[in-house]
Short mmCIF file of C-alpha atoms in Angstrom, two decimals:
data_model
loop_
_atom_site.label_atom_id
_atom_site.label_comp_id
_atom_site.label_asym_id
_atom_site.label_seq_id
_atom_site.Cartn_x
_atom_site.Cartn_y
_atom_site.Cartn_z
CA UNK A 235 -85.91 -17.50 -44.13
CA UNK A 236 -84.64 -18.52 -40.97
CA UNK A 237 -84.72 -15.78 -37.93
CA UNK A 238 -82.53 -15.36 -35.87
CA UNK A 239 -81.62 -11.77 -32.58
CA UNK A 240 -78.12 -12.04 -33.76
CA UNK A 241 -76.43 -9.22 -34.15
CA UNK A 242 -74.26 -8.15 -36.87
CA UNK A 243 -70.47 -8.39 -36.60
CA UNK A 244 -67.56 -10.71 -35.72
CA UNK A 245 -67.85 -14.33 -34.42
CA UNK A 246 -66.32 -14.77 -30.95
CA UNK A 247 -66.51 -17.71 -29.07
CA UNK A 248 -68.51 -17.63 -25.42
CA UNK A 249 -66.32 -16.95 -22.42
CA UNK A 250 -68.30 -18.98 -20.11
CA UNK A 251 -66.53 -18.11 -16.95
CA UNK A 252 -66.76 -14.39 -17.51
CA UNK A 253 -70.41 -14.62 -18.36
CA UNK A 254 -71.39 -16.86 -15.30
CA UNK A 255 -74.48 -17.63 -17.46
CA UNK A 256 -76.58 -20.94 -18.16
CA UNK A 257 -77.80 -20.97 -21.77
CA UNK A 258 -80.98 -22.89 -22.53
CA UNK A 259 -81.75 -24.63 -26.09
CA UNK A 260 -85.58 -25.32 -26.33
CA UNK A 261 -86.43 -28.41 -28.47
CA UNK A 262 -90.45 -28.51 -28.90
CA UNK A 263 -91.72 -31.28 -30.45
CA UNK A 264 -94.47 -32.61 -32.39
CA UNK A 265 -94.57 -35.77 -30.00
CA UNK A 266 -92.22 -34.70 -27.58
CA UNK A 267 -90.40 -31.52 -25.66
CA UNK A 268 -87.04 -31.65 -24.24
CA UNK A 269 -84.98 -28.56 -22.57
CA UNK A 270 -81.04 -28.11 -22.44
CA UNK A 271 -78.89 -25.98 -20.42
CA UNK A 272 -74.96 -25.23 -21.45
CA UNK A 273 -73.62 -23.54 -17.76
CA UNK A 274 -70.11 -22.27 -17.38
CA UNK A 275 -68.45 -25.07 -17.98
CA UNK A 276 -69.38 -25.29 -21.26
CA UNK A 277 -71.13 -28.69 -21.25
CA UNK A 278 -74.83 -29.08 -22.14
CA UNK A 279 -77.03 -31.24 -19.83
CA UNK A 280 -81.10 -32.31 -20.13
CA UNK A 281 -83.43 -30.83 -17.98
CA UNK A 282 -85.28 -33.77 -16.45
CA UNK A 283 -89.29 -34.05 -16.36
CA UNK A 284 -91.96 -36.00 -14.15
CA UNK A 285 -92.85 -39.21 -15.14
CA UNK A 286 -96.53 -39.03 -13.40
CA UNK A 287 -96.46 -43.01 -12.58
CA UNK A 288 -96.46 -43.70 -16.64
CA UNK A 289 -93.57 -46.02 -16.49
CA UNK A 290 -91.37 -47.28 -13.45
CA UNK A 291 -89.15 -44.38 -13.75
CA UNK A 292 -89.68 -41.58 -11.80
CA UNK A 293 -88.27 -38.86 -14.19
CA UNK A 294 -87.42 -38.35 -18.13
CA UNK A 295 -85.50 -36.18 -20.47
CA UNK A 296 -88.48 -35.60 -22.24
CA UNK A 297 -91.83 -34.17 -21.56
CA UNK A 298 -94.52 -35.45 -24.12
CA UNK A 299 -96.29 -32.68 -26.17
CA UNK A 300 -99.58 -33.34 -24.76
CA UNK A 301 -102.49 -30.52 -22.51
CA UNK A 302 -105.29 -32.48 -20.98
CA UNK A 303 -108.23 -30.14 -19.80
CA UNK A 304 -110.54 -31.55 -16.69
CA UNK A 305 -113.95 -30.74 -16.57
CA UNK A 306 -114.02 -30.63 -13.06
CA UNK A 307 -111.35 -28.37 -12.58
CA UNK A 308 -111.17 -24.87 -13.14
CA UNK A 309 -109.26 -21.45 -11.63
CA UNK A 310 -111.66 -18.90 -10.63
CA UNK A 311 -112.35 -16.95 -13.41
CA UNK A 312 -113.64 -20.61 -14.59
CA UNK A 313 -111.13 -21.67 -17.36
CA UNK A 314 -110.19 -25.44 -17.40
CA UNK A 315 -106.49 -25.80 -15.55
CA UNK A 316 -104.58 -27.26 -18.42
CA UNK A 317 -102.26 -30.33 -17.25
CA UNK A 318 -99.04 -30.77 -19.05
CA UNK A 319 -97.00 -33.45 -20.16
CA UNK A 320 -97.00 -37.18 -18.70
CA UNK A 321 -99.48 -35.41 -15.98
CA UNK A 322 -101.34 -34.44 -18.42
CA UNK A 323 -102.10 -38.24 -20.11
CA UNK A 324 -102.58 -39.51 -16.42
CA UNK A 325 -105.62 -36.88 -16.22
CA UNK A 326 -106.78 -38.22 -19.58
CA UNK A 327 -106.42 -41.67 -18.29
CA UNK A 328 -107.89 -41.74 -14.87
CA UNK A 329 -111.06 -39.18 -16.22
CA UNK A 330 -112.69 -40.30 -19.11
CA UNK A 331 -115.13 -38.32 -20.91
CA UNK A 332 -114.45 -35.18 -18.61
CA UNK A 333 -110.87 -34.43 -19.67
CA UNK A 334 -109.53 -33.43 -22.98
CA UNK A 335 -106.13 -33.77 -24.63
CA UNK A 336 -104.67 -32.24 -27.26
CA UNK A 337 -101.34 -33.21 -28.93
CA UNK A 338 -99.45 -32.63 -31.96
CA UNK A 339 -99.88 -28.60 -32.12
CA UNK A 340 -96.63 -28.13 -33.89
CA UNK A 341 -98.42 -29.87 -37.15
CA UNK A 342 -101.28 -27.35 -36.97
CA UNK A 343 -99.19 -24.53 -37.23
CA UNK A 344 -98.96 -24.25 -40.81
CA UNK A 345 -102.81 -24.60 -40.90
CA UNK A 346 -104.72 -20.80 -41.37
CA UNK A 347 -108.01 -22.61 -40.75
CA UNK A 348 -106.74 -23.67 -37.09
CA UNK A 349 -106.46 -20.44 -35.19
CA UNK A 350 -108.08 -21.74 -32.11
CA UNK A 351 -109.78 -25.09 -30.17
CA UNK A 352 -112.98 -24.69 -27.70
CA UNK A 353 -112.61 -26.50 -24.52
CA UNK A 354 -115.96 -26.75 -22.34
CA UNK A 355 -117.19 -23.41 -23.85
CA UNK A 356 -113.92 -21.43 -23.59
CA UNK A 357 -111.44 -20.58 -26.97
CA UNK A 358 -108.01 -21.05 -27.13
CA UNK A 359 -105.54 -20.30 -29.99
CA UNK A 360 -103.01 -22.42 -31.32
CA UNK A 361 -100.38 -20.02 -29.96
CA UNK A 362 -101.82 -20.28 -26.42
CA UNK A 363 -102.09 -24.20 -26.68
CA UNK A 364 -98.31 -23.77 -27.57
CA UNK A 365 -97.52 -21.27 -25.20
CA UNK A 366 -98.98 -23.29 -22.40
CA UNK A 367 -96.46 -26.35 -23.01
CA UNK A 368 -93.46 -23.79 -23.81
CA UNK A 369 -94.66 -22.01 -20.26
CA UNK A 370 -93.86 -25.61 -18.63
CA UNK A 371 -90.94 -26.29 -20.17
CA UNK A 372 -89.40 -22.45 -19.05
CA UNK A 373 -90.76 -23.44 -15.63
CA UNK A 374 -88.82 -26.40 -15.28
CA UNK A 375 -85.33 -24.41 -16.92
CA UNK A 376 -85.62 -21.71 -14.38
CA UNK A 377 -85.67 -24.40 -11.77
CA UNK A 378 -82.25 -25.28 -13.18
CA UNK A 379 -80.95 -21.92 -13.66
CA UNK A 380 -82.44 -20.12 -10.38
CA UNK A 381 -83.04 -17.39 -12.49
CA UNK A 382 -85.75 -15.89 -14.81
CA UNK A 383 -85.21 -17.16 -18.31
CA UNK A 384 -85.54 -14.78 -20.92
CA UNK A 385 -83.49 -15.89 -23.86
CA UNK A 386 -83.97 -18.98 -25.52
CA UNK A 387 -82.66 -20.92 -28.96
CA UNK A 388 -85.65 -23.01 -30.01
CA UNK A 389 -85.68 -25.94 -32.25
CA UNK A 390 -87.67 -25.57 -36.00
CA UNK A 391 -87.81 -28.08 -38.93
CA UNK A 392 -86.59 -27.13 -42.17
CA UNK A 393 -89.82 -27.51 -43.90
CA UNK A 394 -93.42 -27.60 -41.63
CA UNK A 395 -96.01 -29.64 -42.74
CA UNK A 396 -98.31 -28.50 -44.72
CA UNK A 397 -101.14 -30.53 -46.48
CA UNK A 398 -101.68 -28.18 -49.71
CA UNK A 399 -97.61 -28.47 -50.27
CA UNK A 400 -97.89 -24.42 -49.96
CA UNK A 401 -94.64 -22.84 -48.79
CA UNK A 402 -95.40 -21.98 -45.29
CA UNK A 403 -92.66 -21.67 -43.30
CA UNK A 404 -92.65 -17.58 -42.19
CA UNK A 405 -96.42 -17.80 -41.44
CA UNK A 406 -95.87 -21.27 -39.62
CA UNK A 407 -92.98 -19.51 -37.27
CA UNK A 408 -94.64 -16.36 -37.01
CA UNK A 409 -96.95 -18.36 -35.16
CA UNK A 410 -94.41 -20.15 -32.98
CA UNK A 411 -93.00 -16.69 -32.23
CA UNK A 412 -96.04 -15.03 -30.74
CA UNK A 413 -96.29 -18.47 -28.51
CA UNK A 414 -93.18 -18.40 -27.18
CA UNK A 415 -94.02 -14.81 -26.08
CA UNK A 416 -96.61 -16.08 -24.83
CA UNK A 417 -94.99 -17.99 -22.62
CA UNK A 418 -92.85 -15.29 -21.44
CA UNK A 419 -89.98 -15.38 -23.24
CA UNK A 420 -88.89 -12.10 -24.42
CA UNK A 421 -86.13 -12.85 -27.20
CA UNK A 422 -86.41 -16.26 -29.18
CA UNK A 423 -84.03 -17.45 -31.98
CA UNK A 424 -85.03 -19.93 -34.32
CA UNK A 425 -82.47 -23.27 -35.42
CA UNK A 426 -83.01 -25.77 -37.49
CA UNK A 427 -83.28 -28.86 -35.75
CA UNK A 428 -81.11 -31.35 -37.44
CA UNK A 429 -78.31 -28.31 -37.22
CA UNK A 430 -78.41 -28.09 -33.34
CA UNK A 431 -77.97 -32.21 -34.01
CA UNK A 432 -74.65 -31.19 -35.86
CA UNK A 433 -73.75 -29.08 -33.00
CA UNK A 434 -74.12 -32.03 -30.48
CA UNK A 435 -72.43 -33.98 -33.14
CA UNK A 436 -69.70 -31.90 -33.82
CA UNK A 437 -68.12 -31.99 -29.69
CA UNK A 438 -66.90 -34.94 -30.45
CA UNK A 439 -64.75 -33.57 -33.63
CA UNK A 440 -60.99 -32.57 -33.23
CA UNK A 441 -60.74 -32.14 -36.88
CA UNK A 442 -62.97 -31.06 -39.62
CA UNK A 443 -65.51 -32.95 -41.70
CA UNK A 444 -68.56 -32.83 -44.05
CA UNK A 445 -71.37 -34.12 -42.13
CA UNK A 446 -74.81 -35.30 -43.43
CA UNK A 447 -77.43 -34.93 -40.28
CA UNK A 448 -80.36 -36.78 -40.53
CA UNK A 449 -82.94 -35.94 -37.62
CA UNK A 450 -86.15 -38.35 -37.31
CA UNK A 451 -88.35 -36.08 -35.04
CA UNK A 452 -92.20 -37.70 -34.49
CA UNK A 453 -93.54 -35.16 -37.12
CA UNK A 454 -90.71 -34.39 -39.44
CA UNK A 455 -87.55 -36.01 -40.57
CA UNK A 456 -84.96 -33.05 -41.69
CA UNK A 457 -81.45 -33.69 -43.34
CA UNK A 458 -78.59 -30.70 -43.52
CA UNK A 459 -75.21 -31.03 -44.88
CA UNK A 460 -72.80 -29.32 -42.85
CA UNK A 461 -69.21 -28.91 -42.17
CA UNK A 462 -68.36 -29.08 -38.62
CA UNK A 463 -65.14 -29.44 -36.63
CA UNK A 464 -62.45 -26.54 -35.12
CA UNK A 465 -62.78 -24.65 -38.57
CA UNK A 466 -66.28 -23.98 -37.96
CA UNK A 467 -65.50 -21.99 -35.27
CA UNK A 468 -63.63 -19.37 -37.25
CA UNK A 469 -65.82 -18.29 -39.56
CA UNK A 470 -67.60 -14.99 -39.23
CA UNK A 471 -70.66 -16.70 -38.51
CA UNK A 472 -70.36 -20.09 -37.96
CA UNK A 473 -74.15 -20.97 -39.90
CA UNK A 474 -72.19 -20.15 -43.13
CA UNK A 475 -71.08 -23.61 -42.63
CA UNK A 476 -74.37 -24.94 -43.67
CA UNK A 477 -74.11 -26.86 -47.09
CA UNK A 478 -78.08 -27.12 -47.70
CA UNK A 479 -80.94 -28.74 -45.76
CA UNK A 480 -83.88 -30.83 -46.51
CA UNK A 481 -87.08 -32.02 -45.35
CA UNK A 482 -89.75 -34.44 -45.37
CA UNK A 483 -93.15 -34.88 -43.23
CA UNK A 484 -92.19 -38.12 -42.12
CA UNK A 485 -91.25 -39.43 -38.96
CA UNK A 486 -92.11 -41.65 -36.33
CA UNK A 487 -95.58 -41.17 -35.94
CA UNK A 488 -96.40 -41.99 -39.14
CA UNK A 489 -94.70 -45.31 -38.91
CA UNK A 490 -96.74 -46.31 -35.71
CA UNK A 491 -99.71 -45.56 -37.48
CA UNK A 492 -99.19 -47.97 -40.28
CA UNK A 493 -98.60 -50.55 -37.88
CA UNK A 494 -101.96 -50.43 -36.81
CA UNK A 495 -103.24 -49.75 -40.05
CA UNK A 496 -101.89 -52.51 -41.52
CA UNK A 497 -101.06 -54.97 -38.69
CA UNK A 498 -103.80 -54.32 -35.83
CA UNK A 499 -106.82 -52.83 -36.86
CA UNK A 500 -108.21 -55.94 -38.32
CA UNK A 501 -108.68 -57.48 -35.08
CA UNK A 502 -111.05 -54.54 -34.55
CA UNK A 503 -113.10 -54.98 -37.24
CA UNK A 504 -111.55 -52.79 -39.92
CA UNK A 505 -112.11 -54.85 -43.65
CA UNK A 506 -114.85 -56.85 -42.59
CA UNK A 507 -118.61 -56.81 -43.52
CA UNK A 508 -121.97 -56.89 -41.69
CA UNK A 509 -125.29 -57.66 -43.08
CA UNK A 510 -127.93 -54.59 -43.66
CA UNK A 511 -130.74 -54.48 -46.12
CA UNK A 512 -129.97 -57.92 -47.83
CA UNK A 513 -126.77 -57.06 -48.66
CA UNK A 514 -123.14 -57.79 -46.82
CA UNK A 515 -121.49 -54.18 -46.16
CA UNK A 516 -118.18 -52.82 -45.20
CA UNK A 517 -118.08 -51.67 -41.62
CA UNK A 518 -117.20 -47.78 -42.38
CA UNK A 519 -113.53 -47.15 -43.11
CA UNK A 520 -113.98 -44.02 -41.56
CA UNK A 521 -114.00 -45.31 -38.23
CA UNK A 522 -110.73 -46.53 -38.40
CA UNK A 523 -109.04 -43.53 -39.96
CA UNK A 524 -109.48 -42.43 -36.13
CA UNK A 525 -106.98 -44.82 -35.28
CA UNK A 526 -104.74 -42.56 -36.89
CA UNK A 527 -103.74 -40.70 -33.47
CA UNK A 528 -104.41 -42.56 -29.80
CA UNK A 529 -106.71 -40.28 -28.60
CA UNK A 530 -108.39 -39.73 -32.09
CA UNK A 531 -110.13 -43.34 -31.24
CA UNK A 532 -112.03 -41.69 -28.20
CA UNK A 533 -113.96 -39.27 -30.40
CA UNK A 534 -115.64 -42.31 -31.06
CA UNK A 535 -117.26 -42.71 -28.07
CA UNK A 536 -120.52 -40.72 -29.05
CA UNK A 537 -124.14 -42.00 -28.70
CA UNK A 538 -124.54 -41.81 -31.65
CA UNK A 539 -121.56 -43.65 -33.20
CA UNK A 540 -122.05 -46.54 -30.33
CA UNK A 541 -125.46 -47.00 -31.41
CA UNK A 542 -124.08 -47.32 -35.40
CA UNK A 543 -121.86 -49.87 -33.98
CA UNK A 544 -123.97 -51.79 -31.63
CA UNK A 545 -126.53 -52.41 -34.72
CA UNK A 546 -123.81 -53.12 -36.84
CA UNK A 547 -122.28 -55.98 -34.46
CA UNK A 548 -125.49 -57.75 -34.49
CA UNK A 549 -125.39 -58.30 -38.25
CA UNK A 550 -121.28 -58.52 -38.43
CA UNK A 551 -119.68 -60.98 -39.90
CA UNK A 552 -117.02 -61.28 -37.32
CA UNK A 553 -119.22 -59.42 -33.96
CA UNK A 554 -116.48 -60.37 -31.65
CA UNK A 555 -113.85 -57.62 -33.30
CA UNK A 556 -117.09 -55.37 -33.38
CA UNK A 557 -117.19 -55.95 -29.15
CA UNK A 558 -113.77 -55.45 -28.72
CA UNK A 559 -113.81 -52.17 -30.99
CA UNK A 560 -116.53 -51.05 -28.28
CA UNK A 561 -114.41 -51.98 -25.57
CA UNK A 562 -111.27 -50.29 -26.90
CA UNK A 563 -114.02 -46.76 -27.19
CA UNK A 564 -115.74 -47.42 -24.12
CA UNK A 565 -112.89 -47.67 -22.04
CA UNK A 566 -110.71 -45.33 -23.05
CA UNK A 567 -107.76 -47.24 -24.35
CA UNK A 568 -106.19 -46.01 -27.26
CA UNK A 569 -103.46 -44.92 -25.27
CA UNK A 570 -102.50 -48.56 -23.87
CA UNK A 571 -103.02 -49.55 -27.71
CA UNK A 572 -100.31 -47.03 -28.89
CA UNK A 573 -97.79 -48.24 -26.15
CA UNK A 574 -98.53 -51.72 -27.55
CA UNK A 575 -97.07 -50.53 -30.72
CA UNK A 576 -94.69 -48.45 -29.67
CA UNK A 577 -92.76 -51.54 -27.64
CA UNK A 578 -93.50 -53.92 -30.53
CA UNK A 579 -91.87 -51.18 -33.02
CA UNK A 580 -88.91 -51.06 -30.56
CA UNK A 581 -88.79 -54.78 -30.91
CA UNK A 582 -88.51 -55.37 -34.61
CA UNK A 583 -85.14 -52.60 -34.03
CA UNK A 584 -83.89 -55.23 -31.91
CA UNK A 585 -84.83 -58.27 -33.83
CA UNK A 586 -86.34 -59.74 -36.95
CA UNK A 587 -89.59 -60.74 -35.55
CA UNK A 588 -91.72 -60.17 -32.31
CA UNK A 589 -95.12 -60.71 -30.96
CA UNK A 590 -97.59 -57.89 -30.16
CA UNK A 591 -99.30 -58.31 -27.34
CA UNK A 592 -102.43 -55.57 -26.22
CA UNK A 593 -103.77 -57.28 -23.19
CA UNK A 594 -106.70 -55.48 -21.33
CA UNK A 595 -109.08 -57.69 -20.19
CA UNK A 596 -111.27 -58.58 -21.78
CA UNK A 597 -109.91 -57.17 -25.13
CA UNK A 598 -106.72 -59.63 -26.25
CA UNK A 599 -105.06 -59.18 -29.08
CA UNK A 600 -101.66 -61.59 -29.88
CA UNK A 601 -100.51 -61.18 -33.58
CA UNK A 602 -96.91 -61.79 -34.61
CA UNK A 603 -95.31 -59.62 -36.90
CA UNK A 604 -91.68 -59.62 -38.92
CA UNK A 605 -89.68 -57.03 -39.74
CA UNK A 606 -89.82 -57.61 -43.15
CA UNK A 607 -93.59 -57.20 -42.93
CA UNK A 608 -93.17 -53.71 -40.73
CA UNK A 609 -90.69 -52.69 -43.45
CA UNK A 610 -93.48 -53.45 -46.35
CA UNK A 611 -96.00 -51.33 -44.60
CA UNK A 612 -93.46 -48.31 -44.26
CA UNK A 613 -92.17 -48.61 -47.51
CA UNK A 614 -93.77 -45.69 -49.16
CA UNK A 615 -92.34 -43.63 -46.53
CA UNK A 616 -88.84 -45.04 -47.08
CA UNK A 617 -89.24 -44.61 -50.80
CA UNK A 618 -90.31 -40.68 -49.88
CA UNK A 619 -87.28 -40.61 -47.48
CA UNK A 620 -84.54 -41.71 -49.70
CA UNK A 621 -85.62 -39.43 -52.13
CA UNK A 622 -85.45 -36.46 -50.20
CA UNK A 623 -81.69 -37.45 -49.12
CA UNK A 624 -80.95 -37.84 -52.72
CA UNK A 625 -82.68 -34.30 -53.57
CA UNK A 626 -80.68 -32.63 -51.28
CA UNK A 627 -77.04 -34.07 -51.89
CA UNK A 628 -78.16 -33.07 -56.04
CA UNK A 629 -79.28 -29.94 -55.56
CA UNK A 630 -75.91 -28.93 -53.30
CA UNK A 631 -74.06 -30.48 -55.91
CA UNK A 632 -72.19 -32.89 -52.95
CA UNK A 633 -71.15 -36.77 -54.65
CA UNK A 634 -72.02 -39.11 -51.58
CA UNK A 635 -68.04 -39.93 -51.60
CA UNK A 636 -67.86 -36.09 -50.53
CA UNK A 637 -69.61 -37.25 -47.15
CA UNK A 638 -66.81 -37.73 -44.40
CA UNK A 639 -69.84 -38.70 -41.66
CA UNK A 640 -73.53 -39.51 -41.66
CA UNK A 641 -75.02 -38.90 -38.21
CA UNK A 642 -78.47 -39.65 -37.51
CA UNK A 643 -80.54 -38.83 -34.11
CA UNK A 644 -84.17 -38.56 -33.28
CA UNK A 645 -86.22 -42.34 -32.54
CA UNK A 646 -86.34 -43.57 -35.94
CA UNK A 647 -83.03 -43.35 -36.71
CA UNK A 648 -83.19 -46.52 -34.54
CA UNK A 649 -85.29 -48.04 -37.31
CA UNK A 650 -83.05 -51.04 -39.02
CA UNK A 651 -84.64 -50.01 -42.84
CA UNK A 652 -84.27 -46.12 -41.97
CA UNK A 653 -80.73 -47.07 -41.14
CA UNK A 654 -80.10 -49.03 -44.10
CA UNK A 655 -80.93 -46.52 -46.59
CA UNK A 656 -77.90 -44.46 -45.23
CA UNK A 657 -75.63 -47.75 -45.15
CA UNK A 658 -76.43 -47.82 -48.82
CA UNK A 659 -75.64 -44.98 -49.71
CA UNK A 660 -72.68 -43.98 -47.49
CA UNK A 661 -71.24 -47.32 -46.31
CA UNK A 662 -71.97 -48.51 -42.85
CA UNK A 663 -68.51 -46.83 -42.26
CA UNK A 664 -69.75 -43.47 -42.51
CA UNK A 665 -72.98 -43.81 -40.47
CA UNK A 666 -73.06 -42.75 -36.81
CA UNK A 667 -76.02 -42.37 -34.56
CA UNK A 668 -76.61 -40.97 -31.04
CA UNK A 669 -78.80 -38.71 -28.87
CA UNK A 670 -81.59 -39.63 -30.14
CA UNK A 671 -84.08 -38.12 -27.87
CA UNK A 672 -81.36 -35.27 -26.38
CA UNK A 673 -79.39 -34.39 -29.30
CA UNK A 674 -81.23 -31.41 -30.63
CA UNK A 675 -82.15 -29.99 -27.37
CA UNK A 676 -78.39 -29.99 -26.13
CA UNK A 677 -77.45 -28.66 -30.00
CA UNK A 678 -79.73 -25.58 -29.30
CA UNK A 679 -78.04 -24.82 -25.74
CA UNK A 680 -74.53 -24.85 -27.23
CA UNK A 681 -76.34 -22.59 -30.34
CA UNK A 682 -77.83 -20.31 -27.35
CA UNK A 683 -74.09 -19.96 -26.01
CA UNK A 684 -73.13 -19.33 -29.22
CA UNK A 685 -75.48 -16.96 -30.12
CA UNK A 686 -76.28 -15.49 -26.32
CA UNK A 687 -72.76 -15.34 -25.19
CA UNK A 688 -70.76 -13.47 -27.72
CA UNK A 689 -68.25 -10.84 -26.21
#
């Protein structure tokens, strides 16, 4: 059930100059966080974050989901200072083996085994891992507003992740609840992300129309049929709008990670053999099912897993990929590995074929890939996709000719064979796309003045 402050009674829209308000939407992601702020004149705009030297530009609309812990650096009680965001991978980078990062805590949250994480000796929940990226993002809205921020409209999926398929979802925002108060926010709705997309969407309606929104977070990918436009705006309550919504554990992420499953792990070793005991033997799978998640591949770096892999490049069949696995551990860089993948994934949006190029001396790797072979390693995930689209326009009872609009938002929406299953099904027509890193966070604003400004 999705929870919401609002109070009962009749739908007014926001008088923005009578309130003399900003209203901030909250969009807290499983790779990614973004903040927007709807002020008085009724238009939502991105709060912008550091970039930390990452890339040439000095700010972004996004700050990545990330907490890096130094060793060396404590307050006086002697708790690690977390670092957040882009300053929190530069720690990671530039400190090796005595910083930590941790990522993806919106996937945990469904997760009763995962309560807490111990960083050099000292607990911390889930919630507070949360809490400490929500705390940032706050920081950097009050900046905007000049004023203490304690209302906020934060982004949710329609269906969290979780591995034993168990319906999850109160426990999972319970959770997100208690971090948000955490972070000192003292009255929190909840919106389903690919709605706030249908309120970004829907400014630039001046009619009515039946909109399928399809939002491709890095976790999640969630799908809501909605009718937007000026009759919205009359209803009651506007959510009574909402045809049905839909949601798969899909996104982004998952598609990087085949890429080196499939395309780039084999220049590190992964399906090759090494001699031991007379016999040829696979080096372990296991070791590459850290490759899963950037930092993952760090945990390697162990004595005694280096030692495992040391003795197993002497007897390898191919020792050079063992050496270059060692260098990737040893030197820390699954990061620059992931933004490898990340630019050649961009690529294959753009064209049919590019060349991936991870180039760190003295580890080189230079394999060419297609789009058709990207789109045979996601295919699964496609399949899975589709099907939830088709689930959800069944079980509402909507005909795919009922669809006025398709919009889709969120980075894989940029995907040419996430696209196409929409172009399909719709007609290229019907298919729209925009926002794709802003569009939630500036739906939730406009929900906030919605929701926040009433009267």
């Amino acid at each position: 059930m999705l929870r919401t402050v609002a109070k009962a009674g009749t739908y007014s829209a926001p008088n923005f100059q009578e309130a003399r308000q900003m209203f901030v939407g909250m969009d807290f992601g499983t790779s990614n966080s973004a903040v927007g702020i709807v002020d008085a004149s009724g238009a939502a705009r991105i709060v912008s974050h550091d970039n930390a030297g990452l890339s040439e530009r000095a700010t972004n609309d996004t700050l990545r989901s990330m907490i890096a812990f130094d060793r060396a650096h404590r307050d006086s009680d002697g708790w690690p200072l977390p670092l957040v965001g882009q300053a929190g991978i530069a720690a990671y980078l530039n400190s090796g083996d005595e910083c930590r990062l941790l990522q993806s805590f919106k996937s945990h949250l469904t997760s009763r085994l995962f309560t807490s994480a111990t960083i050099f000796n000292r607990p911390y929940s889930l919630e507070r891992l949360i809490a400490i990226v929500v705390e940032r993002l706050r920081l950097s809205a009050e900046g905007q507003r000049g004023a203490p921020l304690t209302q906020v409209v934060a982004g949710r999926p329609v269906r969290f992740v979780a591995e034993d398929g168990k319906d999850v979802d109160d426990y999972a925002v319970e959770r997100l609840t208690e971090a948000f108060r955490q972070a000192g926010i003292a009255e929190i709705a909840f919106e389903f992300e690919p709605i706030a997309a249908a309120y970004y969407y829907e400014r630039t309606l001046d009619h009515d129309e039946t909109v399928l929104v399809a939002d491709f977070g890095g976790g999640t990918s969630d799908f809501c049929l909605v009718r937007l436009g000026p009759g919205r705006a009359g209803m009651a309550d506007p959510r009574d709008a909402i045809i049905g919504t839909g949601g798969v554990g899909i996104a982004g992420d998952t598609f990087d990670r085949r890429i080196v499953e499939r395309g780039i792990a084999p220049f590190f070793g992964k399906n090759t053999t090494y001699h031991s005991n007379k016999k040829d033997l696979p080096v372990p799978d296991w070791i590459y099912g850290k490759f899963a998640r950037w930092h993952h591949i760090g945990f390697l770096g162990t004595g005694s897993t280096l030692r495992m892999l040391r003795d197993i490049q002497r007897h390898a069949s191919h020792p050079e990929r063992i050496e270059d696995l060692l260098t990737l551990i040893e030197y820390n860089l699954g990061y620059h590995l992931y933004r490898s993948v990340e630019q050649a994934k961009v690529a294959l949006s753009q064209g049919t074929e590019t060349t991936f190029v991870f180039d760190h001396d003295p580890v080189r790797v230079e394999r060419p890939i297609t789009r058709a072979e990207f789109e045979d390693w996601i295919s699964p995930e496609l399949t899975e996709i589709e099907t939830c689209v088709e689930t959800l326009l069944t079980s509402t009872g909507t005909p795919a000719g009922k669809v006025d609009r398709v919009f889709m938002t969120g980075g894989s929406s940029l995907v040419p064979a996430v696209r196409a299953i929409f172009d399909r099904r719709f007609g290229a027509e019907r298919v729209r796309a925009g926002g794709e890193f802003v569009s939630v966070a500036s739906g939730l604003a406009y929900r906030a003045a919605e929701l926040f400004g009433r009267g």
